[in-house]
Short mmCIF file of N, CA and C in Angstrom, two decimals:
data_model
loop_
_atom_site.label_atom_id
_atom_site.label_comp_id
_atom_site.label_asym_id
_atom_site.label_seq_id
_atom_site.Cartn_x
_atom_site.Cartn_y
_atom_site.Cartn_z
N MET A 16 72.87 130.52 -45.76
CA MET A 16 73.96 129.76 -46.07
C MET A 16 74.89 129.48 -44.75
N SER A 17 75.35 128.25 -44.60
CA SER A 17 76.08 127.91 -43.41
C SER A 17 77.51 128.42 -43.72
N GLU A 18 78.40 128.51 -42.69
CA GLU A 18 79.86 128.97 -42.98
C GLU A 18 80.57 127.74 -43.59
N ALA A 19 80.14 126.53 -43.46
CA ALA A 19 80.74 125.45 -44.15
C ALA A 19 80.63 125.48 -45.62
N LEU A 20 79.39 125.86 -46.03
CA LEU A 20 78.96 126.04 -47.57
C LEU A 20 79.75 127.20 -48.06
N ASP A 21 79.84 128.24 -47.27
CA ASP A 21 80.55 129.35 -47.75
C ASP A 21 82.08 129.04 -47.98
N GLN A 22 82.68 128.15 -46.98
CA GLN A 22 84.01 127.75 -47.36
C GLN A 22 84.18 126.87 -48.51
N VAL A 23 83.21 126.08 -48.86
CA VAL A 23 83.31 125.25 -49.83
C VAL A 23 83.24 126.03 -51.23
N VAL A 24 82.34 126.99 -51.21
CA VAL A 24 82.32 127.82 -52.52
C VAL A 24 83.46 128.74 -52.74
N GLU A 25 84.08 129.17 -51.58
CA GLU A 25 85.29 130.06 -51.71
C GLU A 25 86.30 129.05 -52.09
N ARG A 26 86.49 128.02 -51.53
CA ARG A 26 87.56 127.26 -51.98
C ARG A 26 87.57 126.88 -53.42
N ALA A 27 86.26 126.46 -53.92
CA ALA A 27 86.03 126.05 -55.22
C ALA A 27 86.19 127.39 -56.34
N VAL A 28 86.03 128.38 -55.84
CA VAL A 28 86.47 129.56 -56.63
C VAL A 28 87.90 129.79 -56.75
N ASN A 29 88.58 129.46 -55.73
CA ASN A 29 90.09 129.85 -55.71
C ASN A 29 90.95 128.72 -55.88
N ASP A 30 90.48 127.41 -56.07
CA ASP A 30 91.29 126.15 -56.00
C ASP A 30 90.71 125.27 -57.10
N ALA A 31 91.32 125.48 -58.44
CA ALA A 31 90.90 124.55 -59.60
C ALA A 31 90.79 123.23 -59.36
N GLU A 32 91.80 122.58 -58.62
CA GLU A 32 91.67 121.14 -58.20
C GLU A 32 90.57 120.84 -57.38
N PHE A 33 90.18 121.56 -56.47
CA PHE A 33 89.24 121.34 -55.55
C PHE A 33 87.82 121.52 -56.28
N ARG A 34 87.75 122.46 -57.17
CA ARG A 34 86.56 122.70 -58.07
C ARG A 34 86.30 121.46 -58.81
N SER A 35 87.29 121.07 -59.58
CA SER A 35 87.10 119.81 -60.36
C SER A 35 86.76 118.62 -59.54
N LEU A 36 87.35 118.46 -58.30
CA LEU A 36 86.91 117.39 -57.38
C LEU A 36 85.33 117.56 -56.92
N LEU A 37 84.95 118.64 -56.81
CA LEU A 37 83.64 118.93 -56.32
C LEU A 37 82.61 118.41 -57.24
N PHE A 38 82.91 118.60 -58.77
CA PHE A 38 82.04 117.98 -59.70
C PHE A 38 82.15 116.59 -60.02
N LYS A 39 83.42 116.03 -59.77
CA LYS A 39 83.54 114.78 -59.89
C LYS A 39 83.26 113.77 -58.77
N ASP A 40 83.60 114.24 -57.58
CA ASP A 40 83.29 113.42 -56.41
C ASP A 40 82.95 114.23 -55.25
N LEU A 41 81.56 114.55 -55.31
CA LEU A 41 80.97 115.54 -54.31
C LEU A 41 81.28 114.99 -52.65
N ARG A 42 81.11 113.74 -52.66
CA ARG A 42 81.33 113.31 -51.16
C ARG A 42 82.84 113.51 -50.75
N LYS A 43 83.84 113.07 -51.63
CA LYS A 43 85.22 113.29 -51.31
C LYS A 43 85.31 114.72 -51.08
N ALA A 44 84.96 115.69 -52.01
CA ALA A 44 85.36 117.09 -51.85
C ALA A 44 84.79 117.57 -50.63
N LEU A 45 83.56 117.14 -50.02
CA LEU A 45 82.90 117.56 -48.78
C LEU A 45 83.41 117.02 -47.51
N GLU A 46 84.45 116.14 -47.66
CA GLU A 46 84.93 115.57 -46.54
C GLU A 46 85.38 116.64 -45.45
N GLY A 47 85.09 116.64 -44.23
CA GLY A 47 85.60 117.70 -43.30
C GLY A 47 84.75 118.96 -43.42
N TYR A 48 83.88 119.00 -44.22
CA TYR A 48 82.93 120.15 -44.23
C TYR A 48 81.61 119.84 -43.71
N PRO A 49 81.11 120.41 -42.44
CA PRO A 49 79.80 119.99 -42.02
C PRO A 49 78.52 120.62 -42.75
N VAL A 50 78.37 120.34 -44.04
CA VAL A 50 77.19 121.00 -44.71
C VAL A 50 76.09 120.14 -44.56
N SER A 51 74.93 120.82 -44.64
CA SER A 51 73.58 120.19 -44.32
C SER A 51 73.13 119.33 -45.45
N ASP A 52 72.18 118.39 -45.31
CA ASP A 52 71.65 117.70 -46.45
C ASP A 52 71.24 118.61 -47.52
N GLU A 53 70.43 119.68 -47.03
CA GLU A 53 69.92 120.62 -47.91
C GLU A 53 70.97 121.40 -48.83
N GLU A 54 72.15 121.77 -48.22
CA GLU A 54 73.17 122.43 -48.88
C GLU A 54 74.08 121.29 -49.83
N ARG A 55 74.10 120.13 -49.47
CA ARG A 55 74.62 119.04 -50.23
C ARG A 55 73.73 118.90 -51.56
N LYS A 56 72.49 118.79 -51.40
CA LYS A 56 71.50 118.70 -52.59
C LYS A 56 71.71 119.80 -53.48
N LEU A 57 71.86 121.11 -52.93
CA LEU A 57 72.12 122.23 -53.77
C LEU A 57 73.37 122.00 -54.59
N LEU A 58 74.39 121.63 -53.87
CA LEU A 58 75.75 121.43 -54.61
C LEU A 58 75.72 120.38 -55.68
N GLU A 59 74.79 119.25 -55.41
CA GLU A 59 74.59 118.14 -56.21
C GLU A 59 73.90 118.73 -57.59
N ASN A 60 73.12 119.61 -57.53
CA ASN A 60 72.38 120.29 -58.53
C ASN A 60 73.12 121.22 -59.54
N LEU A 61 74.47 121.60 -58.94
CA LEU A 61 75.34 122.63 -59.70
C LEU A 61 76.12 121.94 -60.69
N ASP A 62 76.66 122.50 -61.80
CA ASP A 62 77.62 121.99 -62.59
C ASP A 62 78.51 123.14 -62.96
N GLU A 63 79.69 122.79 -63.76
CA GLU A 63 80.62 123.81 -63.89
C GLU A 63 80.09 125.11 -64.63
N GLU A 64 79.00 124.82 -65.40
CA GLU A 64 78.39 126.12 -66.06
C GLU A 64 77.65 126.80 -65.18
N ASN A 65 76.75 126.21 -64.39
CA ASN A 65 76.06 127.17 -63.51
C ASN A 65 76.57 127.58 -62.17
N PHE A 66 77.72 126.86 -61.84
CA PHE A 66 78.40 127.32 -60.38
C PHE A 66 78.85 128.67 -60.25
N ASP A 67 79.52 129.39 -61.43
CA ASP A 67 79.90 130.58 -61.30
C ASP A 67 78.80 131.54 -61.04
N GLU A 68 77.55 131.32 -61.66
CA GLU A 68 76.34 132.01 -61.34
C GLU A 68 75.93 131.98 -60.11
N PHE A 69 75.92 130.82 -59.55
CA PHE A 69 75.56 130.56 -58.07
C PHE A 69 76.52 131.22 -57.21
N ALA A 70 77.95 131.04 -57.48
CA ALA A 70 78.81 131.74 -56.53
C ALA A 70 78.63 133.36 -56.77
N GLY A 71 78.47 133.89 -57.82
CA GLY A 71 78.27 135.25 -58.12
C GLY A 71 77.12 135.81 -57.45
N GLY A 72 76.02 134.92 -57.43
CA GLY A 72 74.83 135.35 -56.62
C GLY A 72 75.03 135.60 -55.12
N LEU A 73 76.12 134.98 -54.49
CA LEU A 73 76.25 135.05 -53.05
C LEU A 73 76.56 136.45 -52.74
N GLY A 74 77.18 137.16 -53.56
CA GLY A 74 77.61 138.58 -53.32
C GLY A 74 78.61 138.54 -52.16
N SER A 75 79.41 137.66 -52.00
CA SER A 75 80.49 137.62 -50.94
C SER A 75 81.82 137.65 -51.42
N ARG A 76 82.81 137.68 -50.52
CA ARG A 76 84.18 137.54 -50.93
C ARG A 76 84.61 136.62 -51.87
N THR A 77 83.81 135.52 -52.07
CA THR A 77 84.00 134.34 -52.82
C THR A 77 84.01 134.77 -54.34
N THR A 78 83.35 135.82 -54.58
CA THR A 78 83.10 136.09 -56.07
C THR A 78 84.11 136.99 -56.74
N LYS A 79 85.07 137.35 -55.91
CA LYS A 79 86.04 138.36 -56.43
C LYS A 79 86.88 137.79 -57.63
N GLY A 80 87.14 136.61 -57.58
CA GLY A 80 88.02 136.11 -58.76
C GLY A 80 87.09 135.59 -59.96
N ILE A 81 87.79 135.71 -60.99
CA ILE A 81 87.12 135.12 -62.26
C ILE A 81 88.00 133.89 -62.76
N TRP A 82 87.30 132.81 -63.11
CA TRP A 82 87.90 131.49 -63.65
C TRP A 82 88.40 131.70 -65.06
N PRO A 83 89.60 131.28 -65.33
CA PRO A 83 90.10 131.38 -66.85
C PRO A 83 89.12 130.72 -67.65
N GLY A 84 88.84 131.36 -68.75
CA GLY A 84 87.92 130.69 -69.80
C GLY A 84 86.34 130.81 -69.44
N THR A 85 85.99 131.59 -68.33
CA THR A 85 84.65 131.76 -67.87
C THR A 85 84.33 133.17 -68.04
N GLY A 86 85.21 134.05 -68.19
CA GLY A 86 84.90 135.44 -68.27
C GLY A 86 84.75 136.20 -69.48
#
């Protein structure tokens, strides 16, 4: 996983507005993040239900928080 994708995931875990944007308008959410086409496709296939599982599977600092209503 690239540093850019790690930053996107970390931000989505910690910023509810960004997380919402990620699922509503991926293109806009990813502006300024140099993610690869493969990483973009990965994000396109995630939704709010499976995002937490994906982020938790990373085993990084991005998984320390729990979203309200998901725990």
